[in-house]
């Protein structure tokens, strides 16, 4: 498989998962929030977001490389990702949780880099 074929497949699937809700906007499949179609669309979007966050936080390292080169800052990142997730689930507020985690990250970065 060439790189261009992989890029085209990724672009098409990413677009499809973002466009499907609009195609089925008047369908009962999306009005039933406990239905399997609604959950599939929701989970696929969350999985894509998780991949983007992981790639950004750990500089696109795979899991084995991350374990081999694990540093204190990686532990802080993991702690903050899990903590932010729990805070958002508990409070249902994204921005305050994000800003609190960002403040902790910057403080840890400054402390550990000096």
Coordinates of N, CA and C in Angstrom, one line a residue:
X1 N 0.9 -1.2 0.0 CA 0.0 0.0 0.0 C 0.9 1.2 0.0
X2 N 0.6 2.1 -0.9 CA 1.4 3.3 -1.0 C 1.0 4.3 0.1
X3 N 1.8 5.3 0.4 CA 1.5 6.3 1.3 C 0.3 7.2 0.9
X4 N 0.2 7.4 -0.4 CA -0.9 8.2 -0.9 C -2.3 7.5 -0.8
X5 N -2.2 6.2 -1.0 CA -3.5 5.4 -0.8 C -3.9 5.4 0.7
X6 N -2.9 5.3 1.6 CA -3.2 5.4 3.0 C -3.8 6.8 3.4
X7 N -3.2 7.8 2.8 CA -3.7 9.2 3.1 C -5.1 9.4 2.6
X8 N -5.3 8.9 1.4 CA -6.7 9.0 0.8 C -7.7 8.2 1.6
X9 N -7.4 7.0 2.0 CA -8.3 6.2 2.9 C -8.6 6.9 4.2
X10 N -7.5 7.4 4.8 CA -7.7 8.1 6.1 C -8.6 9.4 5.9
X11 N -8.4 10.1 4.8 CA -9.2 11.3 4.6 C -10.6 10.9 4.3
X12 N -10.9 9.9 3.5 CA -12.3 9.5 3.3 C -13.0 9.0 4.5
X13 N -12.3 8.2 5.3 CA -13.0 7.7 6.5 C -13.2 8.8 7.5
X14 N -12.3 9.7 7.7 CA -12.5 10.8 8.6 C -13.6 11.7 8.1
X15 N -13.7 12.0 6.9 CA -14.8 12.8 6.3 C -16.1 12.0 6.5
X16 N -16.1 10.7 6.2 CA -17.4 10.0 6.3 C -17.9 10.0 7.7
X17 N -17.1 9.8 8.7 CA -17.6 9.8 10.1 C -18.1 11.2 10.5
X18 N -17.5 12.2 9.9 CA -18.0 13.6 10.3 C -19.3 13.9 9.4
X19 N -19.4 13.4 8.3 CA -20.6 13.7 7.4 C -21.8 12.8 7.7
X20 N -21.6 11.6 8.2 CA -22.7 10.7 8.4 C -23.8 11.3 9.3
X21 N -23.5 12.0 10.3 CA -24.6 12.6 11.1 C -25.5 13.6 10.4
X22 N -24.9 14.3 9.4 CA -25.7 15.2 8.6 C -26.5 14.5 7.6
X23 N -26.0 13.4 7.1 CA -26.8 12.6 6.1 C -28.0 12.0 6.8
X24 N -27.9 11.7 8.1 CA -29.0 11.0 8.8 C -29.6 11.9 9.8
X25 N -29.6 13.2 9.6 CA -30.1 14.2 10.6 C -31.6 14.0 10.9
X26 N -32.4 13.6 10.0 CA -33.8 13.4 10.2 C -34.2 12.0 10.5
X27 N -33.2 11.1 10.6 CA -33.4 9.7 10.8 C -33.6 9.4 12.3
X28 N -34.4 8.4 12.6 CA -34.6 8.0 14.0 C -33.4 7.3 14.5
X29 N -32.4 6.9 13.7 CA -31.2 6.3 14.1 C -30.4 7.3 15.0
X30 N -30.4 8.6 14.7 CA -29.7 9.5 15.5 C -30.5 10.2 16.6
X31 N -31.8 10.0 16.6 CA -32.6 10.6 17.7 C -32.6 9.6 18.9
X32 N -32.3 8.4 18.6 CA -32.2 7.4 19.8 C -30.8 7.4 20.3
X33 N -30.6 8.1 21.3 CA -29.2 8.3 21.8 C -28.6 7.0 22.4
X34 N -29.5 6.0 22.7 CA -29.0 4.7 23.2 C -28.9 3.7 22.1
X35 N -29.1 4.1 20.9 CA -29.0 3.2 19.8 C -27.6 2.9 19.4
X36 N -27.4 1.8 18.7 CA -26.0 1.4 18.3 C -25.4 2.3 17.3
X37 N -26.2 2.8 16.3 CA -25.7 3.7 15.3 C -25.2 5.0 15.9
X38 N -26.0 5.6 16.8 CA -25.6 6.8 17.5 C -24.3 6.6 18.3
X39 N -24.2 5.5 19.0 CA -23.0 5.3 19.9 C -21.8 5.0 19.0
X40 N -22.0 4.4 17.8 CA -20.9 4.1 16.9 C -20.3 5.5 16.4
X41 N -21.2 6.3 16.0 CA -20.7 7.6 15.5 C -20.0 8.4 16.6
X42 N -20.6 8.4 17.8 CA -20.0 9.1 18.9 C -18.7 8.6 19.3
X43 N -18.6 7.3 19.4 CA -17.3 6.6 19.8 C -16.2 6.8 18.8
X44 N -16.6 6.8 17.5 CA -15.5 6.9 16.5 C -15.0 8.3 16.5
X45 N -15.8 9.3 16.8 CA -15.3 10.7 16.9 C -14.4 10.8 18.1
X46 N -14.8 10.2 19.2 CA -14.0 10.3 20.5 C -12.7 9.5 20.3
X47 N -12.7 8.4 19.5 CA -11.4 7.7 19.3 C -10.5 8.5 18.4
X48 N -11.0 9.2 17.4 CA -10.1 10.1 16.6 C -9.5 11.2 17.5
X49 N -10.3 11.8 18.4 CA -9.8 12.8 19.3 C -8.7 12.3 20.2
X50 N -8.9 11.0 20.7 CA -7.9 10.4 21.5 C -6.6 10.2 20.8
X51 N -6.7 9.8 19.6 CA -5.4 9.6 18.8 C -4.7 10.9 18.6
X52 N -5.4 12.0 18.4 CA -4.8 13.3 18.2 C -4.2 13.8 19.5
X53 N -4.9 13.6 20.6 CA -4.3 14.0 21.9 C -3.1 13.2 22.2
X54 N -3.1 11.8 22.0 CA -2.0 11.0 22.3 C -0.8 11.4 21.5
X55 N -1.0 11.6 20.2 CA 0.1 12.0 19.3 C 0.7 13.3 19.7
X56 N -0.1 14.2 20.1 CA 0.4 15.6 20.5 C 1.1 15.5 21.8
X57 N 0.6 14.8 22.8 CA 1.2 14.7 24.1 C 2.5 14.0 24.2
X58 N 2.6 12.9 23.4 CA 3.8 12.0 23.5 C 4.6 12.0 22.2
X59 N 4.5 13.1 21.4 CA 5.3 13.3 20.2 C 5.3 12.1 19.3
X60 N 4.2 11.5 19.1 CA 3.9 10.4 18.1 C 4.7 9.2 18.4
X61 N 5.1 8.9 19.7 CA 5.8 7.7 20.0 C 4.8 6.6 20.2
X62 N 5.2 5.4 19.7 CA 4.4 4.2 20.0 C 4.5 3.8 21.5
X63 N 3.7 2.9 21.9 CA 3.6 2.5 23.3 C 5.0 1.9 23.8
X64 N 5.6 1.1 23.0 CA 6.8 0.5 23.4 C 8.0 1.5 23.5
X65 N 8.1 2.4 22.6 CA 9.1 3.5 22.7 C 8.8 4.4 23.9
X66 N 7.5 4.6 24.1 CA 7.2 5.5 25.3 C 7.6 4.8 26.6
X67 N 7.4 3.5 26.7 CA 7.8 2.8 27.9 C 9.3 2.7 28.1
X68 N 10.0 2.5 27.0 CA 11.5 2.5 27.0 C 12.1 3.8 27.4
X69 N 11.5 4.9 26.9 CA 12.0 6.2 27.1 C 11.2 7.0 28.1
X70 N 10.5 6.4 29.0 CA 9.6 7.0 30.0 C 10.4 8.0 30.9
X71 N 9.9 9.2 31.0 CA 10.5 10.3 31.8 C 9.4 10.8 32.8
X72 N 9.9 11.6 33.7 CA 9.0 12.2 34.7 C 7.9 13.1 34.0
X73 N 8.3 13.8 33.0 CA 7.3 14.6 32.3 C 6.2 13.8 31.6
X74 N 6.5 12.6 31.2 CA 5.5 11.7 30.6 C 4.5 11.2 31.7
X75 N 5.0 11.0 32.9 CA 4.1 10.7 34.0 C 3.2 11.8 34.3
X76 N 3.7 13.0 34.3 CA 2.9 14.2 34.5 C 1.8 14.3 33.5
X77 N 2.2 14.1 32.2 CA 1.2 14.1 31.1 C 0.1 13.1 31.3
X78 N 0.5 11.8 31.6 CA -0.5 10.8 31.8 C -1.4 11.1 33.0
X79 N -0.8 11.6 34.1 CA -1.6 12.0 35.2 C -2.6 13.1 34.9
X80 N -2.2 14.1 34.1 CA -3.1 15.2 33.7 C -4.1 14.8 32.7
X81 N -3.8 13.9 31.8 CA -4.8 13.4 30.9 C -5.9 12.6 31.6
X82 N -5.5 11.7 32.5 CA -6.5 11.0 33.3 C -7.3 11.9 34.2
X83 N -6.6 12.8 34.9 CA -7.2 13.7 35.8 C -8.2 14.7 35.1
X84 N -7.8 15.1 33.9 CA -8.7 16.0 33.1 C -10.0 15.2 32.7
X85 N -9.8 14.0 32.3 CA -10.9 13.1 31.9 C -11.9 13.0 33.0
X86 N -11.4 12.6 34.2 CA -12.2 12.4 35.4 C -12.9 13.7 35.8
X87 N -12.2 14.9 35.7 CA -12.8 16.1 36.1 C -13.9 16.5 35.1
X88 N -13.7 16.3 33.8 CA -14.8 16.6 32.9 C -16.0 15.7 33.1
X89 N -15.7 14.4 33.3 CA -16.9 13.5 33.6 C -17.6 13.9 34.8
X90 N -16.9 14.3 35.9 CA -17.6 14.7 37.1 C -18.3 16.0 37.1
X91 N -17.6 17.0 36.5 CA -18.2 18.4 36.5 C -19.0 18.7 35.3
X92 N -18.8 18.0 34.2 CA -19.5 18.3 32.9 C -19.0 19.6 32.3
X93 N -17.9 20.1 32.7 CA -17.3 21.4 32.2 C -15.9 21.2 31.7
X94 N -15.8 21.5 30.4 CA -14.5 21.2 29.8 C -13.5 22.3 30.0
X95 N -13.8 23.6 29.8 CA -12.8 24.6 29.9 C -12.2 24.8 31.3
X96 N -12.9 24.8 32.4 CA -12.2 24.9 33.7 C -11.3 23.7 33.9
X97 N -11.6 22.5 33.5 CA -10.8 21.4 33.7 C -9.5 21.5 32.8
X98 N -9.7 22.0 31.6 CA -8.6 22.2 30.7 C -7.6 23.2 31.2
X99 N -8.1 24.3 31.7 CA -7.3 25.4 32.2 C -6.5 25.0 33.4
X100 N -7.2 24.3 34.3 CA -6.5 23.8 35.5 C -5.4 22.8 35.2
X101 N -5.7 21.9 34.2 CA -4.6 21.0 33.8 C -3.5 21.7 33.1
X102 N -3.8 22.7 32.3 CA -2.8 23.5 31.6 C -1.9 24.2 32.6
X103 N -2.5 24.8 33.6 CA -1.7 25.5 34.7 C -0.8 24.5 35.4
X104 N -1.3 23.4 35.7 CA -0.5 22.4 36.4 C 0.7 21.9 35.5
X105 N 0.4 21.7 34.2 CA 1.4 21.3 33.2 C 2.5 22.3 33.1
X106 N 2.1 23.6 33.0 CA 3.1 24.7 32.8 C 4.0 24.8 34.1
X107 N 3.3 24.6 35.2 CA 4.1 24.7 36.5 C 5.0 23.5 36.6
X108 N 4.6 22.3 36.2 CA 5.5 21.1 36.3 C 6.6 21.3 35.2
X109 N 6.3 21.8 34.1 CA 7.3 22.0 33.0 C 8.4 22.9 33.5
X110 N 8.0 24.1 34.1 CA 8.9 25.0 34.6 C 9.8 24.4 35.7
X111 N 9.1 23.7 36.6 CA 9.8 23.1 37.8 C 10.8 22.1 37.4
X112 N 10.4 21.2 36.4 CA 11.2 20.1 36.0 C 12.3 20.5 35.1
X113 N 12.2 21.6 34.4 CA 13.2 22.0 33.4 C 14.3 22.9 34.1
X114 N 14.1 23.3 35.3 CA 15.1 24.1 36.0 C 16.0 23.3 36.8

